[in-house]
Amino acid sequence: MRSAFWRVLGLASCLAVANFLAPPAPAQEKDKVFKLGIVTFTSGPGAESFGTPGWNAAKRLIEAFNRGGELPAPYDKIGFGGRKVEVSVIDESGGTTKQVQELRNAFDRDNFDAIIGYISSSNCLAAAPVAEEMKKLLILFDCGTPRIFEDREYQYVFRNSSHATMDNVAIVRYLQKRKIKLATAAGINPDYAYGRDNWKDFIQSLQKVLGTKTGSELWPKFGAGQYGTEISALLQTNPSIIHTSLWGGDLQAFILQAAPRGLFKNRLVAIMAGDHVLHPLGKRMPEGVIIGARGVGGPFAKQSALNDWLVASTQKHEPGVLPSQAHYRMTQSVLGLKSAVEKAMAANGNKRPTTEQIAAALRGLEWDTPSGKIKMALGNGHQAIQANAIGVTKWDQKLNRMIVTDVEVFAAECVNPPAGIKSEDWIAQGFPGAKCD
Amino acid sequence: MSSRYAIPLLAALTLVILVVLGKLLPAWCVFLLVTAFAKGLAALGLVLIIRSGLLSFGQGLFYCAGGYGAGLFMLWGGVHDAALLVLAGGLVALVLGAVIAPLLAGYRSIFFATLTLALSMLAHGALTKADFLGGSDGLNLRPPSFIGFQPANSTESVYALYVFACILVVVFSLACRVHFNSVRGLLSLAVRDNEIRVEYLGSSVRRVISENFTAAAFLGGIGGALNAIAVAHIDPELAFWTTSGEFVFVAILSGYLSVAAVFASSIALEFIRSFSSQYFPNAWQMSLGIFMLASILFLPNGIGGLLQRRKKRMKGNKPA
């Protein structure tokens, strides 16, 4: 028995050794493909709501690129500038130490040309300096913290989607524009940096704009699943508006437990990222809830050839499912990379561009996506801003699904800080330089 | 050759081999070894506790204390030298360990394990709420220097880090080996076997346990600081129970008989995790679980037990 164990272990280590002693693929073979890695949750609580949808979106998009001509112009060229794209997934779970190891392996051992990834802000923060040190292209896609490009400058790291500040500022702008009167505001947010940052952004903006008083702040543990006590507390303090940045299974559980107890009646509830639970909850999602989708995606997406393609491709593989936040943010990240590679190639005489050339092309770039135009306006052209939309849920009998009504779309420059000012200070100073119509 | 010099000589030889090996291996592999060494150092501390018959489920507390100690010393103190940072991390953990040790020394078995677990989760909870320390997102560190040497590129900095880690590993392994063979070290095994007898001999069991716990805290801090410098990021996850669980796994896989086995187990764990997450991105946790089950079933005394048995067998074969 024991020797069998060692034989297996021996075999496994031989395989492992053979793996990295194997001669690297011939240079020509390597030049032909663009190796793209996607880091996202394939396990754990983030997988169902963001990880798997994000990976599916990336995979389908790349498959369509490799067949070529399926997407509308300017995305109709094969692969990235004629080069086929080889895409694989890396699991984001396991903590920052593991993620840093994996990122180094990905660039150093597996020779990825670029990585798009990270849902968790702590993983984004840990991964960014590593890519910078290794001089490799890293595109962050979903994490929210504005700290990344506000605390440091990068040459090789980008975020092709907005940070979380606009998600909360947009809700306040919505309340302001719709002239909704509020006496007190309460918050129920997950007890970690993401939840705390969201609440801070929301309540500070709200106090600035409407002068609303703060009611209770509730901090359930991430993954708590049971919100009975919090719901009682909220019912007792009876605030005019409840803000939440709960997400995924937590958000679903909260809604399912709060709705029968009447929390959604006679009071506003604002969910800063709520579109991803509309499909799983179906009719059990209450009407009249203010939701955002972290961009003009999901139910807010405007009709366009690109969006039609995304909706059709999602429904082909997942019947009945409308693409949501993760699909949109991943799609815009991949489209941004494709645009940058092709722009860099054109500037390089149609030859394979270097990482530096791709980074230079992506810096300050603007491109069209299913969620509208993305502009790399912040962090020296490394951090995107995009428009945001807020609306109210309503059941549509004909479509047999939840839709959004009373939608307000806010321009990117209205809900995102201008370059050169930290989000926190921008809110504290009363949104200087915001351009709203 | 007298056995007095055998162990230091062996240590020096190991260091030379490791340093040369680092030049031959690819950078990703070297980095993996650095993180394996960092975890191995913390697990080595845990082995000290296990030798006296106790299991700490809160070694992550000191790993975290070392990480934050070194990290904040860098960010607030402006110190960039790796040796000073690791020393600072180790000392922070040492002080913390010395404060906690007398409180815990009166508890045994599951009570000891759960108390250590509770303390580390307390630290995790507090750090998550500490906005000025970046909350659950943690803080980014800057690249370290090595006694005046500032690596110019990524490969150089990984190799410098590796050499530094090798020195730490060899120095602390040597110290532990010497300690294991000493009267104080053997007393730990006696505590494991029969506490009353140890007290009757005139030694204090509480003191042995306190000392082991404090030394374990120091090693945990050194490991945590090394990890913080290597990963260049610190977050409360370092004190989460899964981190402590990993040390327990490494310690169980290695057994308490051999120092080298601790690092061998730590390296094995890192490599298995890395390759299984490359080949089975959807089932890497399961491969780790299978490996854990297999090692408990087939190697109940750990890798160290295997080495020890081979040694004994070789001795037994010699003509008397």
GROMACS .gro file of C-alpha atoms in nm, chain B residues 57 60-61 64 117 120-121 124 236-245:
model
   18
  494PHE     CA    1  -0.535   2.593   1.511
  497GLY     CA    2  -0.227   3.206   1.130
  498LEU     CA    3  -0.251   3.471   1.402
  501CYS     CA    4  -0.061   3.755   1.018
  554LEU     CA    5  -0.845   2.936   1.665
  557SER     CA    6  -0.676   3.421   1.532
  558MET     CA    7  -1.033   3.473   1.413
  561HIS     CA    8  -0.911   3.851   1.145
  673PRO     CA    9  -0.666   3.981   0.700
  674GLU     CA   10  -0.689   3.648   0.518
  675LEU     CA   11  -0.348   3.571   0.673
  676ALA     CA   12  -0.524   3.521   1.008
  677PHE     CA   13  -0.822   3.334   0.865
  678TRP     CA   14  -0.871   2.977   0.982
  679THR     CA   15  -0.799   2.834   0.637
  680THR     CA   16  -0.443   2.972   0.660
  681SER     CA   17  -0.400   2.807   1.000
  682GLY     CA   18  -0.552   2.490   0.857
   0.00000   0.00000   0.00000
